């Protein structure tokens, strides 16, 4: 087990190196002079030469890469040009907020997906199944930002109500905290549930064809017992992986939801850093996000092995 | 689909071509007979495509004509979908928006599918260090979530229709190449590839005559599923204000920016662009789903 985890972490190293190279090159190898634009549009320094020096662009690039990466590994990303805060502090303060939003969305997504996926599978090719499947594809197709727009417009027109837009910490006021996160997490959860729902249905159909299900039916168990005790338990395992794969989708979703509901998380920070051409912050955040995705995938793979004893972790 | 058949015409003898043609025709027939949801998707797409192609003919007004006296008019017989805060006809703007969405979606997917085939087949066929290095790059880019990647590329290259297409295509090519690679790996291991090699066929011949035609089914499935995602990506970018330039009418752009402030007085501004957008993506997703089941059962459950 430990051996497997260590091996996975070592295998992730070359990938991490390539990620660092890619992120590093954002500022350096692209067409046009970004420094010129940063000075012209945002006045980050008095002149280009100064900003070039501040960004560490004066050295030959292999030297730059070693300097930048050795600092980045220690978590030192310097200051944000735009907020003038220490970037690592920004990320540290904002990560829990995005993690909360992501976690709640995944939970809501699963809570919607599992029952619908199961019903769809049990009543395969019935009208109900068709409705459930169309709804699943619908959730995948309707953009979250449109639903959010509708949510902000119509309740206000009809009842003068709008969702709360100030972030409240869980420790401060749990009720207000959940009220605040409910809508963005629901909207994000809906789009996530589409994928999970379809996988749940396929898995369930596969399991229901197995011999042990026939045996369970033959010995006279009730349908609900067969479904819950025998089928669901086995069908759930691969669904765990897809929830893991959704981490990337969640990050994309948080950018949009955090911008609309003004949530002080990583996604909004990244988007604003891009708008303000705050490239040191863009690089740091991109690296941070990639690392988070990489690590979550490793954790999910390990968990997968733990819940399914048939999979040997080697 | 036209490009698929023409590609095969070049590669295979006349008799074989006819068989391939009937294969794709058979797919269409099976779609109509056994996949009602896919058929509905196809009809929606056909409708949107017609609106996009005939936008100039069908739009009752000039989509950028500003008429101050006709501001924020609700939907009526004169203005089917109302007018916006500048007095521009929403219906005309929305069908011109279909044009941008479909152009960006189709071009991005055409580029990304082609690139995915090149990367995926190359990686699978040549293997060794080439495969190892390519796959590390694929791993690295896949660690960046789709929207983050696209936002970054557009932010660095600048906002233009061309760059939006390119950014979406890069993201799609990378994840698509994984699926093409695994499909190609199983074909590289086939006895007929070995036989071709024994007979002295060149790499070029093996790749273009034996491998590429056999991964056309997963590639086409990938493309049809990718289209919905590409259109969503474009509209999200436009919504965030980083997509195509603001003077181009896009569905995402109509839901954001200046229009947002007026939505409380004019609900139609909030409803119709999103409705067309969702419907189009829905159509592509349903068709893609049906095609996947028909063409390549192995891909079921992906995405």
JSON list of N, CA and C in Angstrom, two decimals, chain A residues 14-15 18-19 22 26 30 134 137-138 140-143 145-146 149 152-154 156-157 195 198 202 248 251-252 255-256 260 270-271 274 279 286 289-290 293, chain B residues 37 137 139-141 143-148 152 155-156 232 235-236 239-240 242 255 260 263-264 267 270-271 274-275 277-278 281-282 285 289 292 301 303:
[
{"chain": "A", "resi": 14, "resn": "UNK", "atom": "N", "xyz": [7.74, 13.51, -13.11]},
{"chain": "A", "resi": 14, "resn": "UNK", "atom": "CA", "xyz": [7.98, 14.04, -14.46]},
{"chain": "A", "resi": 14, "resn": "UNK", "atom": "C", "xyz": [6.82, 14.90, -14.96]},
{"chain": "A", "resi": 15, "resn": "UNK", "atom": "N", "xyz": [5.59, 14.47, -14.65]},
{"chain": "A", "resi": 15, "resn": "UNK", "atom": "CA", "xyz": [4.42, 15.26, -15.06]},
{"chain": "A", "resi": 15, "resn": "UNK", "atom": "C", "xyz": [4.49, 16.65, -14.42]},
{"chain": "A", "resi": 18, "resn": "UNK", "atom": "N", "xyz": [6.93, 18.83, -16.23]},
{"chain": "A", "resi": 18, "resn": "UNK", "atom": "CA", "xyz": [6.39, 19.36, -17.48]},
{"chain": "A", "resi": 18, "resn": "UNK", "atom": "C", "xyz": [5.39, 20.48, -17.20]},
{"chain": "A", "resi": 19, "resn": "UNK", "atom": "N", "xyz": [4.56, 20.29, -16.17]},
{"chain": "A", "resi": 19, "resn": "UNK", "atom": "CA", "xyz": [3.60, 21.34, -15.81]},
{"chain": "A", "resi": 19, "resn": "UNK", "atom": "C", "xyz": [4.34, 22.63, -15.48]},
{"chain": "A", "resi": 22, "resn": "UNK", "atom": "N", "xyz": [5.56, 24.29, -18.59]},
{"chain": "A", "resi": 22, "resn": "UNK", "atom": "CA", "xyz": [4.48, 24.93, -19.34]},
{"chain": "A", "resi": 22, "resn": "UNK", "atom": "C", "xyz": [4.06, 26.24, -18.68]},
{"chain": "A", "resi": 26, "resn": "UNK", "atom": "N", "xyz": [4.46, 30.53, -19.87]},
{"chain": "A", "resi": 26, "resn": "UNK", "atom": "CA", "xyz": [3.35, 31.45, -20.12]},
{"chain": "A", "resi": 26, "resn": "UNK", "atom": "C", "xyz": [3.88, 32.86, -20.36]},
{"chain": "A", "resi": 30, "resn": "UNK", "atom": "N", "xyz": [5.73, 33.38, -25.62]},
{"chain": "A", "resi": 30, "resn": "UNK", "atom": "CA", "xyz": [4.55, 33.60, -26.42]},
{"chain": "A", "resi": 30, "resn": "UNK", "atom": "C", "xyz": [4.69, 34.85, -27.28]},
{"chain": "A", "resi": 134, "resn": "UNK", "atom": "N", "xyz": [-32.80, 11.98, -20.74]},
{"chain": "A", "resi": 134, "resn": "UNK", "atom": "CA", "xyz": [-32.85, 13.30, -21.37]},
{"chain": "A", "resi": 134, "resn": "UNK", "atom": "C", "xyz": [-32.50, 14.38, -20.36]},
{"chain": "A", "resi": 137, "resn": "UNK", "atom": "N", "xyz": [-28.71, 14.46, -19.84]},
{"chain": "A", "resi": 137, "resn": "UNK", "atom": "CA", "xyz": [-28.01, 15.17, -20.91]},
{"chain": "A", "resi": 137, "resn": "UNK", "atom": "C", "xyz": [-28.33, 16.66, -20.82]},
{"chain": "A", "resi": 138, "resn": "UNK", "atom": "N", "xyz": [-29.56, 16.98, -20.39]},
{"chain": "A", "resi": 138, "resn": "UNK", "atom": "CA", "xyz": [-29.94, 18.38, -20.21]},
{"chain": "A", "resi": 138, "resn": "UNK", "atom": "C", "xyz": [-29.04, 19.08, -19.21]},
{"chain": "A", "resi": 140, "resn": "UNK", "atom": "N", "xyz": [-26.07, 18.35, -18.52]},
{"chain": "A", "resi": 140, "resn": "UNK", "atom": "CA", "xyz": [-24.74, 18.53, -19.11]},
{"chain": "A", "resi": 140, "resn": "UNK", "atom": "C", "xyz": [-24.73, 19.68, -20.09]},
{"chain": "A", "resi": 141, "resn": "UNK", "atom": "N", "xyz": [-25.91, 19.99, -20.66]},
{"chain": "A", "resi": 141, "resn": "UNK", "atom": "CA", "xyz": [-25.97, 20.94, -21.77]},
{"chain": "A", "resi": 141, "resn": "UNK", "atom": "C", "xyz": [-26.29, 22.36, -21.34]},
{"chain": "A", "resi": 142, "resn": "UNK", "atom": "N", "xyz": [-27.05, 22.50, -20.26]},
{"chain": "A", "resi": 142, "resn": "UNK", "atom": "CA", "xyz": [-27.46, 23.85, -19.87]},
{"chain": "A", "resi": 142, "resn": "UNK", "atom": "C", "xyz": [-26.31, 24.50, -19.11]},
{"chain": "A", "resi": 143, "resn": "UNK", "atom": "N", "xyz": [-25.79, 25.62, -19.64]},
{"chain": "A", "resi": 143, "resn": "UNK", "atom": "CA", "xyz": [-24.66, 26.22, -18.97]},
{"chain": "A", "resi": 143, "resn": "UNK", "atom": "C", "xyz": [-25.01, 26.78, -17.60]},
{"chain": "A", "resi": 145, "resn": "UNK", "atom": "N", "xyz": [-23.83, 29.23, -16.05]},
{"chain": "A", "resi": 145, "resn": "UNK", "atom": "CA", "xyz": [-23.93, 30.69, -15.95]},
{"chain": "A", "resi": 145, "resn": "UNK", "atom": "C", "xyz": [-25.31, 31.20, -16.38]},
{"chain": "A", "resi": 146, "resn": "UNK", "atom": "N", "xyz": [-25.97, 30.43, -17.27]},
{"chain": "A", "resi": 146, "resn": "UNK", "atom": "CA", "xyz": [-27.32, 30.85, -17.65]},
{"chain": "A", "resi": 146, "resn": "UNK", "atom": "C", "xyz": [-28.30, 30.60, -16.50]},
{"chain": "A", "resi": 149, "resn": "UNK", "atom": "N", "xyz": [-27.85, 33.18, -14.01]},
{"chain": "A", "resi": 149, "resn": "UNK", "atom": "CA", "xyz": [-28.46, 34.44, -14.43]},
{"chain": "A", "resi": 149, "resn": "UNK", "atom": "C", "xyz": [-29.97, 34.43, -14.18]},
{"chain": "A", "resi": 152, "resn": "UNK", "atom": "N", "xyz": [-30.75, 34.84, -10.60]},
{"chain": "A", "resi": 152, "resn": "UNK", "atom": "CA", "xyz": [-30.56, 36.19, -10.07]},
{"chain": "A", "resi": 152, "resn": "UNK", "atom": "C", "xyz": [-31.62, 37.16, -10.60]},
{"chain": "A", "resi": 153, "resn": "UNK", "atom": "N", "xyz": [-32.25, 36.81, -11.74]},
{"chain": "A", "resi": 153, "resn": "UNK", "atom": "CA", "xyz": [-33.20, 37.74, -12.34]},
{"chain": "A", "resi": 153, "resn": "UNK", "atom": "C", "xyz": [-34.64, 37.47, -11.90]},
{"chain": "A", "resi": 154, "resn": "UNK", "atom": "N", "xyz": [-35.13, 36.22, -12.11]},
{"chain": "A", "resi": 154, "resn": "UNK", "atom": "CA", "xyz": [-36.55, 35.99, -11.93]},
{"chain": "A", "resi": 154, "resn": "UNK", "atom": "C", "xyz": [-37.07, 36.07, -10.50]},
{"chain": "A", "resi": 156, "resn": "UNK", "atom": "N", "xyz": [-36.04, 37.86, -8.26]},
{"chain": "A", "resi": 156, "resn": "UNK", "atom": "CA", "xyz": [-36.03, 39.28, -7.91]},
{"chain": "A", "resi": 156, "resn": "UNK", "atom": "C", "xyz": [-37.23, 40.00, -8.54]},
{"chain": "A", "resi": 157, "resn": "UNK", "atom": "N", "xyz": [-37.55, 39.63, -9.78]},
{"chain": "A", "resi": 157, "resn": "UNK", "atom": "CA", "xyz": [-38.71, 40.25, -10.44]},
{"chain": "A", "resi": 157, "resn": "UNK", "atom": "C", "xyz": [-40.01, 39.85, -9.74]},
{"chain": "A", "resi": 195, "resn": "UNK", "atom": "N", "xyz": [-23.04, 13.55, -15.68]},
{"chain": "A", "resi": 195, "resn": "UNK", "atom": "CA", "xyz": [-22.05, 12.50, -15.96]},
{"chain": "A", "resi": 195, "resn": "UNK", "atom": "C", "xyz": [-22.22, 11.32, -15.02]},
{"chain": "A", "resi": 198, "resn": "UNK", "atom": "N", "xyz": [-25.28, 9.07, -15.71]},
{"chain": "A", "resi": 198, "resn": "UNK", "atom": "CA", "xyz": [-25.16, 8.16, -16.84]},
{"chain": "A", "resi": 198, "resn": "UNK", "atom": "C", "xyz": [-24.26, 6.98, -16.49]},
{"chain": "A", "resi": 202, "resn": "UNK", "atom": "N", "xyz": [-25.26, 2.91, -16.38]},
{"chain": "A", "resi": 202, "resn": "UNK", "atom": "CA", "xyz": [-24.53, 1.87, -17.09]},
{"chain": "A", "resi": 202, "resn": "UNK", "atom": "C", "xyz": [-24.00, 0.79, -16.16]},
{"chain": "A", "resi": 248, "resn": "UNK", "atom": "N", "xyz": [-11.53, 18.20, -11.97]},
{"chain": "A", "resi": 248, "resn": "UNK", "atom": "CA", "xyz": [-11.17, 19.18, -13.00]},
{"chain": "A", "resi": 248, "resn": "UNK", "atom": "C", "xyz": [-12.40, 20.00, -13.41]},
{"chain": "A", "resi": 251, "resn": "UNK", "atom": "N", "xyz": [-13.25, 22.57, -10.79]},
{"chain": "A", "resi": 251, "resn": "UNK", "atom": "CA", "xyz": [-12.42, 23.77, -10.82]},
{"chain": "A", "resi": 251, "resn": "UNK", "atom": "C", "xyz": [-12.91, 24.73, -11.91]},
{"chain": "A", "resi": 252, "resn": "UNK", "atom": "N", "xyz": [-13.19, 24.19, -13.11]},
{"chain": "A", "resi": 252, "resn": "UNK", "atom": "CA", "xyz": [-13.71, 25.04, -14.18]},
{"chain": "A", "resi": 252, "resn": "UNK", "atom": "C", "xyz": [-15.01, 25.71, -13.73]},
{"chain": "A", "resi": 255, "resn": "UNK", "atom": "N", "xyz": [-14.69, 28.71, -11.31]},
{"chain": "A", "resi": 255, "resn": "UNK", "atom": "CA", "xyz": [-14.33, 30.00, -11.91]},
{"chain": "A", "resi": 255, "resn": "UNK", "atom": "C", "xyz": [-15.60, 30.78, -12.23]},
{"chain": "A", "resi": 256, "resn": "UNK", "atom": "N", "xyz": [-16.56, 30.10, -12.88]},
{"chain": "A", "resi": 256, "resn": "UNK", "atom": "CA", "xyz": [-17.79, 30.77, -13.29]},
{"chain": "A", "resi": 256, "resn": "UNK", "atom": "C", "xyz": [-18.65, 31.13, -12.08]},
{"chain": "A", "resi": 260, "resn": "UNK", "atom": "N", "xyz": [-19.81, 34.85, -10.58]},
{"chain": "A", "resi": 260, "resn": "UNK", "atom": "CA", "xyz": [-21.19, 35.32, -10.54]},
{"chain": "A", "resi": 260, "resn": "UNK", "atom": "C", "xyz": [-21.64, 35.62, -9.12]},
{"chain": "A", "resi": 270, "resn": "UNK", "atom": "N", "xyz": [-8.03, 33.58, -9.93]},
{"chain": "A", "resi": 270, "resn": "UNK", "atom": "CA", "xyz": [-7.36, 33.27, -11.19]},
{"chain": "A", "resi": 270, "resn": "UNK", "atom": "C", "xyz": [-7.91, 34.13, -12.32]},
{"chain": "A", "resi": 271, "resn": "UNK", "atom": "N", "xyz": [-9.24, 34.20, -12.37]},
{"chain": "A", "resi": 271, "resn": "UNK", "atom": "CA", "xyz": [-9.89, 34.96, -13.43]},
{"chain": "A", "resi": 271, "resn": "UNK", "atom": "C", "xyz": [-9.49, 36.44, -13.36]},
{"chain": "A", "resi": 274, "resn": "UNK", "atom": "N", "xyz": [-5.99, 37.06, -14.47]},
{"chain": "A", "resi": 274, "resn": "UNK", "atom": "CA", "xyz": [-5.90, 37.08, -15.93]},
{"chain": "A", "resi": 274, "resn": "UNK", "atom": "C", "xyz": [-6.39, 38.41, -16.48]},
{"chain": "A", "resi": 279, "resn": "UNK", "atom": "N", "xyz": [0.60, 38.37, -14.17]},
{"chain": "A", "resi": 279, "resn": "UNK", "atom": "CA", "xyz": [1.13, 37.07, -14.58]},
{"chain": "A", "resi": 279, "resn": "UNK", "atom": "C", "xyz": [1.81, 36.26, -13.48]},
{"chain": "A", "resi": 286, "resn": "UNK", "atom": "N", "xyz": [-2.06, 28.70, -11.50]},
{"chain": "A", "resi": 286, "resn": "UNK", "atom": "CA", "xyz": [-2.14, 27.58, -12.44]},
{"chain": "A", "resi": 286, "resn": "UNK", "atom": "C", "xyz": [-1.38, 26.38, -11.89]},
{"chain": "A", "resi": 289, "resn": "UNK", "atom": "N", "xyz": [-3.34, 24.86, -9.00]},
{"chain": "A", "resi": 289, "resn": "UNK", "atom": "CA", "xyz": [-4.51, 24.10, -9.45]},
{"chain": "A", "resi": 289, "resn": "UNK", "atom": "C", "xyz": [-4.08, 22.76, -10.03]},
{"chain": "A", "resi": 290, "resn": "UNK", "atom": "N", "xyz": [-3.04, 22.79, -10.88]},
{"chain": "A", "resi": 290, "resn": "UNK", "atom": "CA", "xyz": [-2.58, 21.54, -11.50]},
{"chain": "A", "resi": 290, "resn": "UNK", "atom": "C", "xyz": [-2.13, 20.55, -10.43]},
{"chain": "A", "resi": 293, "resn": "UNK", "atom": "N", "xyz": [-5.17, 19.02, -8.74]},
{"chain": "A", "resi": 293, "resn": "UNK", "atom": "CA", "xyz": [-5.82, 18.01, -9.57]},
{"chain": "A", "resi": 293, "resn": "UNK", "atom": "C", "xyz": [-5.01, 16.72, -9.57]},
{"chain": "B", "resi": 37, "resn": "UNK", "atom": "N", "xyz": [-33.76, 9.68, -29.27]},
{"chain": "B", "resi": 37, "resn": "UNK", "atom": "CA", "xyz": [-33.14, 10.88, -28.68]},
{"chain": "B", "resi": 37, "resn": "UNK", "atom": "C", "xyz": [-32.07, 11.45, -29.61]},
{"chain": "B", "resi": 137, "resn": "UNK", "atom": "N", "xyz": [3.47, 15.19, -21.60]},
{"chain": "B", "resi": 137, "resn": "UNK", "atom": "CA", "xyz": [2.88, 16.48, -21.93]},
{"chain": "B", "resi": 137, "resn": "UNK", "atom": "C", "xyz": [1.35, 16.41, -21.84]},
{"chain": "B", "resi": 139, "resn": "UNK", "atom": "N", "xyz": [-0.37, 14.37, -19.91]},
{"chain": "B", "resi": 139, "resn": "UNK", "atom": "CA", "xyz": [-0.66, 14.35, -18.47]},
{"chain": "B", "resi": 139, "resn": "UNK", "atom": "C", "xyz": [-0.67, 15.77, -17.90]},
{"chain": "B", "resi": 140, "resn": "UNK", "atom": "N", "xyz": [0.39, 16.51, -18.25]},
{"chain": "B", "resi": 140, "resn": "UNK", "atom": "CA", "xyz": [0.56, 17.84, -17.68]},
{"chain": "B", "resi": 140, "resn": "UNK", "atom": "C", "xyz": [-0.58, 18.76, -18.09]},
{"chain": "B", "resi": 141, "resn": "UNK", "atom": "N", "xyz": [-0.92, 18.74, -19.38]},
{"chain": "B", "resi": 141, "resn": "UNK", "atom": "CA", "xyz": [-1.97, 19.65, -19.84]},
{"chain": "B", "resi": 141, "resn": "UNK", "atom": "C", "xyz": [-3.32, 19.22, -19.27]},
{"chain": "B", "resi": 143, "resn": "UNK", "atom": "N", "xyz": [-3.82, 18.09, -16.40]},
{"chain": "B", "resi": 143, "resn": "UNK", "atom": "CA", "xyz": [-3.93, 18.50, -15.00]},
{"chain": "B", "resi": 143, "resn": "UNK", "atom": "C", "xyz": [-4.51, 19.91, -14.89]},
{"chain": "B", "resi": 144, "resn": "UNK", "atom": "N", "xyz": [-4.48, 20.64, -16.00]},
{"chain": "B", "resi": 144, "resn": "UNK", "atom": "CA", "xyz": [-5.11, 21.97, -15.99]},
{"chain": "B", "resi": 144, "resn": "UNK", "atom": "C", "xyz": [-6.55, 21.83, -16.46]},
{"chain": "B", "resi": 145, "resn": "UNK", "atom": "N", "xyz": [-7.51, 22.13, -15.59]},
{"chain": "B", "resi": 145, "resn": "UNK", "atom": "CA", "xyz": [-8.92, 22.00, -15.97]},
{"chain": "B", "resi": 145, "resn": "UNK", "atom": "C", "xyz": [-9.24, 22.79, -17.24]},
{"chain": "B", "resi": 146, "resn": "UNK", "atom": "N", "xyz": [-10.17, 22.28, -18.04]},
{"chain": "B", "resi": 146, "resn": "UNK", "atom": "CA", "xyz": [-10.49, 22.86, -19.34]},
{"chain": "B", "resi": 146, "resn": "UNK", "atom": "C", "xyz": [-10.59, 24.37, -19.39]},
{"chain": "B", "resi": 147, "resn": "UNK", "atom": "N", "xyz": [-11.43, 24.93, -18.52]},
{"chain": "B", "resi": 147, "resn": "UNK", "atom": "CA", "xyz": [-11.67, 26.36, -18.59]},
{"chain": "B", "resi": 147, "resn": "UNK", "atom": "C", "xyz": [-10.41, 27.15, -18.22]},
{"chain": "B", "resi": 148, "resn": "UNK", "atom": "N", "xyz": [-9.66, 26.64, -17.26]},
{"chain": "B", "resi": 148, "resn": "UNK", "atom": "CA", "xyz": [-8.41, 27.29, -16.84]},
{"chain": "B", "resi": 148, "resn": "UNK", "atom": "C", "xyz": [-7.45, 27.36, -18.03]},
{"chain": "B", "resi": 152, "resn": "UNK", "atom": "N", "xyz": [-6.39, 30.81, -20.00]},
{"chain": "B", "resi": 152, "resn": "UNK", "atom": "CA", "xyz": [-4.99, 31.20, -20.02]},
{"chain": "B", "resi": 152, "resn": "UNK", "atom": "C", "xyz": [-4.51, 31.44, -21.45]},
{"chain": "B", "resi": 155, "resn": "UNK", "atom": "N", "xyz": [-6.07, 34.56, -22.79]},
{"chain": "B", "resi": 155, "resn": "UNK", "atom": "CA", "xyz": [-5.54, 35.74, -22.12]},
{"chain": "B", "resi": 155, "resn": "UNK", "atom": "C", "xyz": [-4.17, 36.11, -22.67]},
{"chain": "B", "resi": 156, "resn": "UNK", "atom": "N", "xyz": [-3.37, 35.11, -22.98]},
{"chain": "B", "resi": 156, "resn": "UNK", "atom": "CA", "xyz": [-2.02, 35.39, -23.46]},
{"chain": "B", "resi": 156, "resn": "UNK", "atom": "C", "xyz": [-2.03, 35.75, -24.95]},
{"chain": "B", "resi": 232, "resn": "UNK", "atom": "N", "xyz": [-20.15, 25.21, -25.55]},
{"chain": "B", "resi": 232, "resn": "UNK", "atom": "CA", "xyz": [-20.26, 25.68, -24.17]},
{"chain": "B", "resi": 232, "resn": "UNK", "atom": "C", "xyz": [-19.05, 26.50, -23.77]},
{"chain": "B", "resi": 235, "resn": "UNK", "atom": "N", "xyz": [-19.16, 29.96, -25.29]},
{"chain": "B", "resi": 235, "resn": "UNK", "atom": "CA", "xyz": [-20.14, 30.85, -24.66]},
{"chain": "B", "resi": 235, "resn": "UNK", "atom": "C", "xyz": [-19.69, 31.25, -23.26]},
{"chain": "B", "resi": 236, "resn": "UNK", "atom": "N", "xyz": [-19.02, 30.33, -22.55]},
{"chain": "B", "resi": 236, "resn": "UNK", "atom": "CA", "xyz": [-18.53, 30.67, -21.21]},
{"chain": "B", "resi": 236, "resn": "UNK", "atom": "C", "xyz": [-17.48, 31.77, -21.31]},
{"chain": "B", "resi": 239, "resn": "UNK", "atom": "N", "xyz": [-19.18, 34.94, -22.06]},
{"chain": "B", "resi": 239, "resn": "UNK", "atom": "CA", "xyz": [-19.89, 35.39, -20.87]},
{"chain": "B", "resi": 239, "resn": "UNK", "atom": "C", "xyz": [-18.92, 36.08, -19.90]},
{"chain": "B", "resi": 240, "resn": "UNK", "atom": "N", "xyz": [-17.74, 35.51, -19.77]},
{"chain": "B", "resi": 240, "resn": "UNK", "atom": "CA", "xyz": [-16.74, 36.08, -18.86]},
{"chain": "B", "resi": 240, "resn": "UNK", "atom": "C", "xyz": [-16.07, 37.32, -19.47]},
{"chain": "B", "resi": 242, "resn": "UNK", "atom": "N", "xyz": [-14.04, 37.33, -22.09]},
{"chain": "B", "resi": 242, "resn": "UNK", "atom": "CA", "xyz": [-12.71, 37.07, -22.65]},
{"chain": "B", "resi": 242, "resn": "UNK", "atom": "C", "xyz": [-12.78, 36.33, -23.98]},
{"chain": "B", "resi": 255, "resn": "UNK", "atom": "N", "xyz": [-25.70, 37.35, -22.65]},
{"chain": "B", "resi": 255, "resn": "UNK", "atom": "CA", "xyz": [-26.14, 37.10, -21.28]},
{"chain": "B", "resi": 255, "resn": "UNK", "atom": "C", "xyz": [-25.28, 37.85, -20.28]},
{"chain": "B", "resi": 260, "resn": "UNK", "atom": "N", "xyz": [-26.88, 42.69, -18.84]},
{"chain": "B", "resi": 260, "resn": "UNK", "atom": "CA", "xyz": [-27.21, 42.19, -17.50]},
{"chain": "B", "resi": 260, "resn": "UNK", "atom": "C", "xyz": [-28.01, 43.19, -16.66]},
{"chain": "B", "resi": 263, "resn": "UNK", "atom": "N", "xyz": [-31.86, 43.22, -17.41]},
{"chain": "B", "resi": 263, "resn": "UNK", "atom": "CA", "xyz": [-32.66, 42.00, -17.40]},
{"chain": "B", "resi": 263, "resn": "UNK", "atom": "C", "xyz": [-33.84, 42.08, -16.45]},
{"chain": "B", "resi": 264, "resn": "UNK", "atom": "N", "xyz": [-33.72, 42.88, -15.39]},
{"chain": "B", "resi": 264, "resn": "UNK", "atom": "CA", "xyz": [-34.82, 42.98, -14.44]},
{"chain": "B", "resi": 264, "resn": "UNK", "atom": "C", "xyz": [-36.03, 43.64, -15.07]},
{"chain": "B", "resi": 267, "resn": "UNK", "atom": "N", "xyz": [-37.17, 40.60, -19.18]},
{"chain": "B", "resi": 267, "resn": "UNK", "atom": "CA", "xyz": [-36.83, 39.19, -18.93]},
{"chain": "B", "resi": 267, "resn": "UNK", "atom": "C", "xyz": [-36.35, 38.49, -20.18]},
{"chain": "B", "resi": 270, "resn": "UNK", "atom": "N", "xyz": [-32.71, 37.81, -20.70]},
{"chain": "B", "resi": 270, "resn": "UNK", "atom": "CA", "xyz": [-32.08, 36.74, -19.91]},
{"chain": "B", "resi": 270, "resn": "UNK", "atom": "C", "xyz": [-32.45, 35.36, -20.44]},
{"chain": "B", "resi": 271, "resn": "UNK", "atom": "N", "xyz": [-33.62, 35.25, -21.09]},
{"chain": "B", "resi": 271, "resn": "UNK", "atom": "CA", "xyz": [-34.13, 33.92, -21.42]},
{"chain": "B", "resi": 271, "resn": "UNK", "atom": "C", "xyz": [-33.65, 33.39, -22.77]},
{"chain": "B", "resi": 274, "resn": "UNK", "atom": "N", "xyz": [-29.90, 32.13, -23.75]},
{"chain": "B", "resi": 274, "resn": "UNK", "atom": "CA", "xyz": [-29.58, 30.91, -23.02]},
{"chain": "B", "resi": 274, "resn": "UNK", "atom": "C", "xyz": [-30.35, 29.72, -23.55]},
{"chain": "B", "resi": 275, "resn": "UNK", "atom": "N", "xyz": [-31.60, 29.96, -23.96]},
{"chain": "B", "resi": 275, "resn": "UNK", "atom": "CA", "xyz": [-32.44, 28.89, -24.48]},
{"chain": "B", "resi": 275, "resn": "UNK", "atom": "C", "xyz": [-31.85, 28.33, -25.78]},
{"chain": "B", "resi": 277, "resn": "UNK", "atom": "N", "xyz": [-28.75, 28.57, -26.78]},
{"chain": "B", "resi": 277, "resn": "UNK", "atom": "CA", "xyz": [-27.47, 27.95, -26.45]},
{"chain": "B", "resi": 277, "resn": "UNK", "atom": "C", "xyz": [-27.67, 26.55, -25.89]},
{"chain": "B", "resi": 278, "resn": "UNK", "atom": "N", "xyz": [-28.56, 26.45, -24.88]},
{"chain": "B", "resi": 278, "resn": "UNK", "atom": "CA", "xyz": [-28.78, 25.14, -24.25]},
{"chain": "B", "resi": 278, "resn": "UNK", "atom": "C", "xyz": [-29.31, 24.13, -25.24]},
{"chain": "B", "resi": 281, "resn": "UNK", "atom": "N", "xyz": [-26.47, 22.87, -27.57]},
{"chain": "B", "resi": 281, "resn": "UNK", "atom": "CA", "xyz": [-25.56, 21.95, -26.88]},
{"chain": "B", "resi": 281, "resn": "UNK", "atom": "C", "xyz": [-26.28, 20.63, -26.61]},
{"chain": "B", "resi": 282, "resn": "UNK", "atom": "N", "xyz": [-27.57, 20.72, -26.22]},
{"chain": "B", "resi": 282, "resn": "UNK", "atom": "CA", "xyz": [-28.38, 19.54, -25.96]},
{"chain": "B", "resi": 282, "resn": "UNK", "atom": "C", "xyz": [-28.46, 18.67, -27.21]},
{"chain": "B", "resi": 285, "resn": "UNK", "atom": "N", "xyz": [-25.13, 16.94, -27.78]},
{"chain": "B", "resi": 285, "resn": "UNK", "atom": "CA", "xyz": [-24.88, 15.90, -26.80]},
{"chain": "B", "resi": 285, "resn": "UNK", "atom": "C", "xyz": [-25.73, 14.66, -27.06]},
{"chain": "B", "resi": 289, "resn": "UNK", "atom": "N", "xyz": [-24.20, 11.09, -28.14]},
{"chain": "B", "resi": 289, "resn": "UNK", "atom": "CA", "xyz": [-24.49, 9.91, -27.34]},
{"chain": "B", "resi": 289, "resn": "UNK", "atom": "C", "xyz": [-24.96, 8.75, -28.20]},
{"chain": "B", "resi": 292, "resn": "UNK", "atom": "N", "xyz": [-22.23, 7.41, -30.37]},
{"chain": "B", "resi": 292, "resn": "UNK", "atom": "CA", "xyz": [-21.28, 6.61, -29.60]},
{"chain": "B", "resi": 292, "resn": "UNK", "atom": "C", "xyz": [-21.79, 5.18, -29.44]},
{"chain": "B", "resi": 301, "resn": "UNK", "atom": "N", "xyz": [-19.95, 5.30, -21.52]},
{"chain": "B", "resi": 301, "resn": "UNK", "atom": "CA", "xyz": [-19.62, 5.69, -20.14]},
{"chain": "B", "resi": 301, "resn": "UNK", "atom": "C", "xyz": [-18.45, 6.65, -20.05]},
{"chain": "B", "resi": 303, "resn": "UNK", "atom": "N", "xyz": [-16.56, 10.22, -20.53]},
{"chain": "B", "resi": 303, "resn": "UNK", "atom": "CA", "xyz": [-16.92, 11.61, -20.34]},
{"chain": "B", "resi": 303, "resn": "UNK", "atom": "C", "xyz": [-17.86, 11.85, -19.18]}
]
